[in-house]
CSV table of C-alpha atoms in Angstrom, one decimal:
chain,number,residue,atom,x,y,z
A,201,MET,CA,0.0,0.0,0.0
A,202,GLU,CA,1.7,3.2,-1.2
A,203,CYS,CA,0.6,6.1,1.0
A,204,THR,CA,1.9,9.5,0.3
A,205,VAL,CA,3.0,11.5,3.3
A,206,ARG,CA,2.9,15.2,2.6
A,207,LEU,CA,2.5,18.7,4.2
A,208,ALA,CA,-1.2,19.3,5.1
A,209,LEU,CA,-3.2,21.9,3.1
A,210,LYS,CA,-5.9,24.1,4.6
A,211,GLU,CA,-8.4,21.9,2.8
A,212,ASP,CA,-7.2,18.9,4.9
A,213,CYS,CA,-8.4,20.5,8.2
A,214,LYS,CA,-11.7,18.7,8.1
A,215,ASP,CA,-9.9,15.4,7.9
A,216,ILE,CA,-7.3,16.4,10.5
A,217,LEU,CA,-10.2,17.3,12.9
A,218,ARG,CA,-11.8,13.9,12.3
A,219,MET,CA,-8.6,12.1,13.1
A,220,ILE,CA,-7.9,14.3,16.2
A,221,ARG,CA,-11.3,13.1,17.4
A,222,GLU,CA,-10.6,9.5,16.5
A,223,LEU,CA,-7.3,9.7,18.4
A,224,ALA,CA,-9.0,11.3,21.4
A,225,GLU,CA,-11.6,8.5,21.4
A,226,TYR,CA,-8.8,6.0,21.4
A,227,GLU,CA,-7.2,7.8,24.3
A,228,LYS,CA,-10.7,7.9,26.1
A,229,ALA,CA,-10.5,11.7,26.2
A,230,SER,CA,-13.1,12.9,23.7
A,231,GLU,CA,-14.7,15.3,26.2
A,232,HIS,CA,-11.5,17.4,26.3
A,233,ILE,CA,-11.7,18.4,22.7
A,234,LYS,CA,-12.4,22.1,22.1
A,235,ILE,CA,-10.6,22.5,18.8
A,236,THR,CA,-12.6,23.2,15.7
A,237,GLU,CA,-12.0,23.1,12.0
A,238,GLU,CA,-11.9,27.0,12.0
A,239,MET,CA,-9.2,27.0,14.7
A,240,LEU,CA,-7.1,24.5,12.7
A,241,MET,CA,-7.5,26.5,9.6
A,242,GLU,CA,-6.7,29.9,11.2
A,243,ASP,CA,-3.8,28.7,13.4
A,244,GLY,CA,-2.0,26.5,10.9
A,245,PHE,CA,-2.1,28.3,7.7
A,246,THR,CA,-0.9,31.9,8.2
A,247,ASP,CA,2.6,33.4,7.6
A,248,ASN,CA,3.5,32.4,11.1
A,249,PRO,CA,1.7,29.2,11.8
A,250,SER,CA,1.1,28.0,15.4
A,251,TYR,CA,1.6,24.3,14.3
A,252,ARG,CA,2.5,22.2,11.3
A,253,CYS,CA,0.9,19.1,10.1
A,254,LEU,CA,1.6,16.2,7.8
A,255,VAL,CA,-1.1,13.9,6.4
A,256,ALA,CA,-1.0,10.4,4.8
A,257,GLU,CA,-3.0,10.2,1.6
A,258,LEU,CA,-4.1,7.0,-0.2
A,259,PRO,CA,-3.3,6.7,-3.9
A,260,PRO,CA,-6.0,8.2,-6.2
A,261,GLY,CA,-9.1,6.2,-6.3
A,262,GLN,CA,-8.4,4.3,-3.0
A,263,THR,CA,-10.4,5.1,0.2
A,264,SER,CA,-10.8,3.8,3.7
A,265,LYS,CA,-14.0,1.6,4.4
A,266,GLU,CA,-15.8,4.9,5.3
A,267,GLY,CA,-14.7,6.7,2.1
A,268,PHE,CA,-11.7,8.7,3.4
A,269,SER,CA,-8.6,9.2,1.4
A,270,ILE,CA,-6.7,11.0,4.2
A,271,VAL,CA,-5.8,8.2,6.7
A,272,GLY,CA,-3.2,9.7,9.2
A,273,HIS,CA,-1.8,12.8,10.5
A,274,ALA,CA,1.3,14.1,12.4
A,275,LEU,CA,0.9,17.5,14.1
A,276,PHE,CA,4.0,19.2,15.4
A,277,VAL,CA,5.3,22.6,16.5
A,278,PHE,CA,8.7,24.2,16.5
A,279,SER,CA,9.5,24.4,20.3
A,280,TYR,CA,12.6,25.5,22.2
A,281,SER,CA,14.9,23.8,24.8
A,282,SER,CA,16.9,26.1,27.0
A,283,TRP,CA,19.6,23.5,26.9
A,284,LYS,CA,19.7,22.7,23.2
A,285,GLY,CA,17.9,25.5,21.3
A,286,ARG,CA,15.3,24.7,18.6
A,287,ILE,CA,13.5,21.3,18.9
A,288,VAL,CA,10.4,19.7,17.4
A,289,TYR,CA,7.5,18.9,19.7
A,290,LEU,CA,5.4,16.2,18.1
A,291,GLU,CA,1.9,16.7,19.5
A,292,ASP,CA,0.1,13.9,17.5
A,293,ILE,CA,1.0,11.0,15.4
A,294,TYR,CA,-2.0,9.0,14.2
A,295,VAL,CA,-2.8,6.3,11.6
A,296,MET,CA,-6.3,4.9,11.2
A,297,PRO,CA,-6.5,1.4,12.5
A,298,GLU,CA,-7.3,0.0,9.1
A,299,PHE,CA,-4.0,1.3,7.8
A,300,ARG,CA,-1.6,0.4,10.6
A,301,GLY,CA,1.2,-1.9,10.0
A,302,HIS,CA,2.2,-0.5,6.7
A,303,GLY,CA,5.0,1.8,7.9
A,304,ILE,CA,3.0,5.0,7.7
A,305,GLY,CA,4.0,5.9,11.2
A,306,LYS,CA,7.6,5.4,10.3
A,307,LYS,CA,7.1,7.6,7.2
A,308,PHE,CA,5.7,10.4,9.5
A,309,MET,CA,8.6,10.1,11.9
A,310,LYS,CA,11.2,10.3,9.1
A,311,MET,CA,9.6,13.3,7.5
A,312,VAL,CA,9.2,15.1,10.8
A,313,ALA,CA,12.8,14.4,11.6
A,314,LYS,CA,13.9,15.6,8.1
A,315,ILE,CA,11.9,18.8,8.5
A,316,GLY,CA,13.4,19.2,12.0
A,317,VAL,CA,16.9,18.8,10.9
A,318,GLU,CA,16.4,21.2,8.0
A,319,SER,CA,14.9,23.7,10.4
A,320,LYS,CA,18.0,23.4,12.7
A,321,CYS,CA,16.1,21.5,15.4
A,322,SER,CA,18.3,19.2,17.5
A,323,ALA,CA,15.7,16.9,19.0
A,324,ILE,CA,12.1,15.6,18.7
A,325,GLN,CA,10.1,15.4,21.9
A,326,LEU,CA,6.6,13.9,22.4
A,327,ALA,CA,4.2,12.6,25.1
A,328,VAL,CA,2.5,9.3,24.9
A,329,LEU,CA,0.0,7.6,27.1
A,330,LYS,CA,1.6,5.0,29.4
A,331,TRP,CA,-0.7,2.2,28.3
A,332,ASN,CA,0.0,2.8,24.5
A,333,ASP,CA,2.6,0.0,24.2
A,334,THR,CA,2.6,-0.1,20.5
A,335,ALA,CA,3.6,3.6,20.3
A,336,ILE,CA,6.2,3.3,23.1
A,337,ASP,CA,7.8,0.3,21.5
A,338,PHE,CA,8.0,2.2,18.3
A,339,TYR,CA,9.7,5.2,19.9
A,340,LEU,CA,12.1,3.1,21.9
A,341,ARG,CA,13.0,1.1,18.8
A,342,HIS,CA,13.9,4.3,17.0
A,343,GLY,CA,16.2,5.5,19.7
A,344,ALA,CA,13.9,7.7,22.0
A,345,THR,CA,14.7,8.1,25.7
A,346,ASP,CA,12.0,8.2,28.4
A,347,LEU,CA,12.4,11.6,30.2
A,348,THR,CA,9.7,10.8,32.7
A,349,SER,CA,11.1,7.5,34.1
A,350,GLY,CA,12.9,7.2,37.4
A,351,ASN,CA,13.9,10.6,38.8
A,352,GLY,CA,13.0,12.3,35.6
A,353,TYR,CA,10.3,14.8,34.8
A,354,GLN,CA,6.7,15.3,35.7
A,355,VAL,CA,4.5,17.4,33.4
A,356,PHE,CA,2.0,19.8,34.8
A,357,ARG,CA,-0.8,21.7,33.1
A,358,PHE,CA,-2.6,24.9,34.1
A,359,ASP,CA,-6.0,24.5,32.3
A,360,GLU,CA,-7.9,27.5,31.0
A,361,GLU,CA,-9.5,28.3,34.3
A,362,ALA,CA,-6.3,28.1,36.3
A,363,THR,CA,-4.5,30.2,33.6
A,364,ARG,CA,-7.1,32.9,33.7
A,365,GLN,CA,-7.0,32.9,37.5
A,366,LEU,CA,-3.3,33.4,37.5
A,367,ALA,CA,-3.5,36.2,34.9
A,368,LEU,CA,-6.2,38.0,36.7
A,369,GLU,CA,-5.1,37.6,40.3
A,370,GLU,CA,-4.4,40.8,42.2
A,371,GLU,CA,-0.9,41.7,43.0
A,372,LYS,CA,-0.3,41.4,46.8
B,1129,MET,CA,12.3,43.8,47.7
B,1130,GLU,CA,10.7,45.2,44.6
B,1131,CYS,CA,11.9,43.3,41.6
B,1132,THR,CA,10.6,44.3,38.1
B,1133,VAL,CA,9.5,41.4,35.9
B,1134,ARG,CA,9.7,42.5,32.2
B,1135,LEU,CA,10.2,41.0,28.7
B,1136,ALA,CA,13.8,40.2,28.0
B,1137,LEU,CA,15.9,42.3,25.7
B,1138,LYS,CA,18.7,41.0,23.4
B,1139,GLU,CA,21.2,42.5,25.9
B,1140,ASP,CA,19.9,40.2,28.6
B,1141,CYS,CA,21.0,37.0,26.7
B,1142,LYS,CA,24.3,36.9,28.7
B,1143,ASP,CA,22.4,36.8,32.0
B,1144,ILE,CA,19.8,34.4,30.7
B,1145,LEU,CA,22.6,32.0,29.6
B,1146,ARG,CA,24.2,32.4,33.0
B,1147,MET,CA,20.9,31.5,34.7
B,1148,ILE,CA,20.2,28.6,32.4
B,1149,ARG,CA,23.5,27.3,33.5
B,1150,GLU,CA,22.7,27.8,37.2
B,1151,LEU,CA,19.4,26.0,36.7
B,1152,ALA,CA,21.1,23.1,34.9
B,1153,GLU,CA,23.6,22.9,37.7
B,1154,TYR,CA,20.8,22.7,40.2
B,1155,GLU,CA,19.2,20.0,38.1
B,1156,LYS,CA,22.6,18.2,37.9
B,1157,ALA,CA,22.6,18.4,34.1
B,1158,SER,CA,25.2,20.9,33.2
B,1159,GLU,CA,26.8,18.5,30.7
B,1160,HIS,CA,23.6,18.7,28.5
B,1161,ILE,CA,23.9,22.4,27.8
B,1162,LYS,CA,24.7,23.2,24.2
B,1163,ILE,CA,23.1,26.5,24.1
B,1164,THR,CA,25.2,29.7,23.5
B,1165,GLU,CA,24.6,33.4,24.0
B,1166,GLU,CA,24.6,33.7,20.2
B,1167,MET,CA,21.9,31.1,19.8
B,1168,LEU,CA,19.7,32.8,22.4
B,1169,MET,CA,20.2,36.2,20.6
B,1170,GLU,CA,19.5,34.8,17.2
B,1171,ASP,CA,16.5,32.6,18.1
B,1172,GLY,CA,14.7,35.0,20.4
B,1173,PHE,CA,14.9,38.4,18.9
B,1174,THR,CA,13.8,38.1,15.2
B,1175,ASP,CA,10.3,39.0,13.7
B,1176,ASN,CA,9.4,35.4,14.4
B,1177,PRO,CA,11.1,34.3,17.6
B,1178,SER,CA,11.5,30.7,18.5
B,1179,TYR,CA,11.0,31.5,22.2
B,1180,ARG,CA,10.0,34.3,24.5
B,1181,CYS,CA,11.7,35.2,27.8
B,1182,LEU,CA,10.9,37.3,30.9
B,1183,VAL,CA,13.6,38.5,33.3
B,1184,ALA,CA,13.5,39.8,36.9
B,1185,GLU,CA,15.5,42.8,37.5
B,1186,LEU,CA,16.6,44.4,40.8
B,1187,PRO,CA,15.9,48.1,41.4
B,1188,PRO,CA,18.6,50.5,40.1
B,1189,GLY,CA,21.7,50.3,42.2
B,1190,GLN,CA,21.0,46.9,43.8
B,1191,THR,CA,22.8,43.7,42.8
B,1192,SER,CA,23.2,40.2,43.9
B,1193,LYS,CA,26.3,39.2,46.0
B,1194,GLU,CA,28.1,38.5,42.7
B,1195,GLY,CA,27.1,41.9,41.2
B,1196,PHE,CA,24.2,40.8,39.0
B,1197,SER,CA,21.1,42.9,38.6
B,1198,ILE,CA,19.1,40.3,36.6
B,1199,VAL,CA,18.2,37.6,39.1
B,1200,GLY,CA,15.6,35.3,37.4
B,1201,HIS,CA,14.2,34.3,34.1
B,1202,ALA,CA,11.1,32.6,32.7
B,1203,LEU,CA,11.5,31.2,29.1
B,1204,PHE,CA,8.5,30.0,27.2
B,1205,VAL,CA,7.1,29.2,23.7
B,1206,PHE,CA,3.8,29.4,22.1
B,1207,SER,CA,3.0,25.7,21.5
B,1208,TYR,CA,-0.2,23.9,20.3
B,1209,SER,CA,-2.5,21.3,21.7
B,1210,SER,CA,-4.5,19.3,19.1
B,1211,TRP,CA,-7.3,19.3,21.7
B,1212,LYS,CA,-7.3,22.9,22.8
B,1213,GLY,CA,-5.4,24.9,20.2
B,1214,ARG,CA,-2.8,27.5,21.2
B,1215,ILE,CA,-1.1,26.9,24.6
B,1216,VAL,CA,2.0,28.3,26.4
B,1217,TYR,CA,4.9,25.8,27.1
B,1218,LEU,CA,6.9,27.2,30.0
B,1219,GLU,CA,10.4,25.7,29.5
B,1220,ASP,CA,12.2,27.4,32.4
B,1221,ILE,CA,11.3,29.3,35.5
B,1222,TYR,CA,14.2,30.2,37.7
B,1223,VAL,CA,15.0,32.6,40.5
B,1224,MET,CA,18.5,32.9,42.0
B,1225,PRO,CA,18.7,31.2,45.4
B,1226,GLU,CA,19.5,34.5,47.1
B,1227,PHE,CA,16.2,36.1,45.9
B,1228,ARG,CA,13.7,33.2,46.5
B,1229,GLY,CA,10.8,33.6,48.9
B,1230,HIS,CA,10.0,37.1,47.6
B,1231,GLY,CA,7.3,36.2,45.2
B,1232,ILE,CA,9.3,36.6,42.0
B,1233,GLY,CA,8.3,33.1,40.7
B,1234,LYS,CA,4.7,34.1,41.3
B,1235,LYS,CA,5.2,37.3,39.3
B,1236,PHE,CA,6.7,35.3,36.5
B,1237,MET,CA,3.7,32.9,36.5
B,1238,LYS,CA,1.2,35.8,36.5
B,1239,MET,CA,2.9,37.6,33.6
B,1240,VAL,CA,3.2,34.4,31.6
B,1241,ALA,CA,-0.4,33.7,32.2
B,1242,LYS,CA,-1.4,37.2,31.2
B,1243,ILE,CA,0.7,37.1,27.9
B,1244,GLY,CA,-0.8,33.6,27.3
B,1245,VAL,CA,-4.4,34.8,27.7
B,1246,GLU,CA,-3.7,37.9,25.6
B,1247,SER,CA,-2.3,35.6,22.9
B,1248,LYS,CA,-5.3,33.4,22.9
B,1249,CYS,CA,-3.7,30.5,24.7
B,1250,SER,CA,-5.9,28.3,26.8
B,1251,ALA,CA,-3.4,26.5,28.9
B,1252,ILE,CA,0.2,26.6,30.3
B,1253,GLN,CA,2.1,23.4,30.4
B,1254,LEU,CA,5.5,22.7,31.9
B,1255,ALA,CA,7.9,19.9,33.0
B,1256,VAL,CA,9.5,19.8,36.4
B,1257,LEU,CA,12.0,17.3,38.0
B,1258,LYS,CA,10.3,14.9,40.3
B,1259,TRP,CA,12.4,15.8,43.3
B,1260,ASN,CA,11.9,19.5,43.0
B,1261,ASP,CA,9.2,19.7,45.7
B,1262,THR,CA,9.3,23.4,46.1
B,1263,ALA,CA,8.4,23.9,42.5
B,1264,ILE,CA,5.8,21.1,42.4
B,1265,ASP,CA,4.1,22.6,45.6
B,1266,PHE,CA,4.0,26.0,43.9
B,1267,TYR,CA,2.3,24.6,40.7
B,1268,LEU,CA,-0.2,22.5,42.6
B,1269,ARG,CA,-1.1,25.5,44.8
B,1270,HIS,CA,-1.8,27.5,41.8
B,1271,GLY,CA,-4.2,25.0,40.2
B,1272,ALA,CA,-1.9,22.9,38.0
B,1273,THR,CA,-2.7,19.2,37.2
B,1274,ASP,CA,-0.1,16.5,37.0
B,1275,LEU,CA,-0.4,14.9,33.5
B,1276,THR,CA,2.2,12.2,34.1
B,1277,SER,CA,0.7,10.7,37.3
B,1278,GLY,CA,-1.2,7.4,37.3
B,1279,ASN,CA,-2.1,6.3,33.8
B,1280,GLY,CA,-1.1,9.6,32.3
B,1281,TYR,CA,1.6,10.5,29.9
B,1282,GLN,CA,5.3,9.5,29.4
B,1283,VAL,CA,7.6,12.0,27.6
B,1284,PHE,CA,10.1,10.7,25.1
B,1285,ARG,CA,12.9,12.5,23.4
B,1286,PHE,CA,14.8,11.7,20.3
B,1287,ASP,CA,18.2,13.3,20.8
B,1288,GLU,CA,20.2,14.9,18.0
B,1289,GLU,CA,21.8,11.6,16.9
B,1290,ALA,CA,18.4,9.7,16.9
B,1291,THR,CA,16.8,12.6,15.0
B,1292,ARG,CA,19.5,12.6,12.3
B,1293,GLN,CA,19.3,8.8,12.0
B,1294,LEU,CA,15.6,8.9,11.5
B,1295,ALA,CA,15.9,11.7,9.0
B,1296,LEU,CA,18.7,10.0,7.0
B,1297,GLU,CA,17.4,6.4,7.2
B,1298,GLU,CA,16.8,4.8,3.7
B,1299,GLU,CA,13.2,4.1,2.8
B,1300,LYS,CA,12.7,0.4,2.7
């Protein structure tokens, strides 16, 4: 199966949103999704995009069971490490179940790495759910290190409410 | 002690690098530092900066024991969540030991949150070393949630070598 992995176009946002939802469902987190097709179009396709995205496209004429020709996505940002400088943060990497096992995930990783190197990034970082053994095996096989094991890192998030509270709180 | 927290200027990069090194020393990770003053100047002060930084400055005439007037920094990037859209990723928050306990960290958090809200970000995310109880208490007290606890996330990094390998690997 010869999938093409390419940079996403604005027209792909509908498919990207569909796959973000599929991935959230797989991660049992659908209720956390606030993103919309409009946000994806506005944030990713300006002169100074907030994120970048790759999609996997089936050859002309082929579709998934449900009739989709876009069957995977990899969404990433250019982030920054105060130790290393520019790095890639890979937010999502997703392939529809029907198309797994054909090396599409690998193609995504290679292309993200290539774009990262060309953009002078010196590392790729990502988060994965602890029970997602398939993904973890994949990352370890390709040379990734777990930063959260042992005495490593914990990741915290201030959600929208906590962020607003902080921003608004009176100076004492 | 009335510290001013303000956006960093290009001239602050020397101090920022010094504090990045102090923080890495505290985290027992000095050998991982590849960043230079030149990188910080180039990457943070263009039309489209790779990172943003705040610094804490002592009132005119005051300095640290070693003679520094810049005594803390908060380095962050505008990142992206595929669930929520634009978010802030807070890479560093550091206050020199001599000046801790005066609310400078809190000032940093408030200003990062304010900039985040103004920039339409809906969350602040950050990583902290598991043994850094002071920081963790601080984040929890201000409403943060631990994303890496229980069945949560693991964070992986492909270092420079692994990233290059991925980028260069022949297609099979």
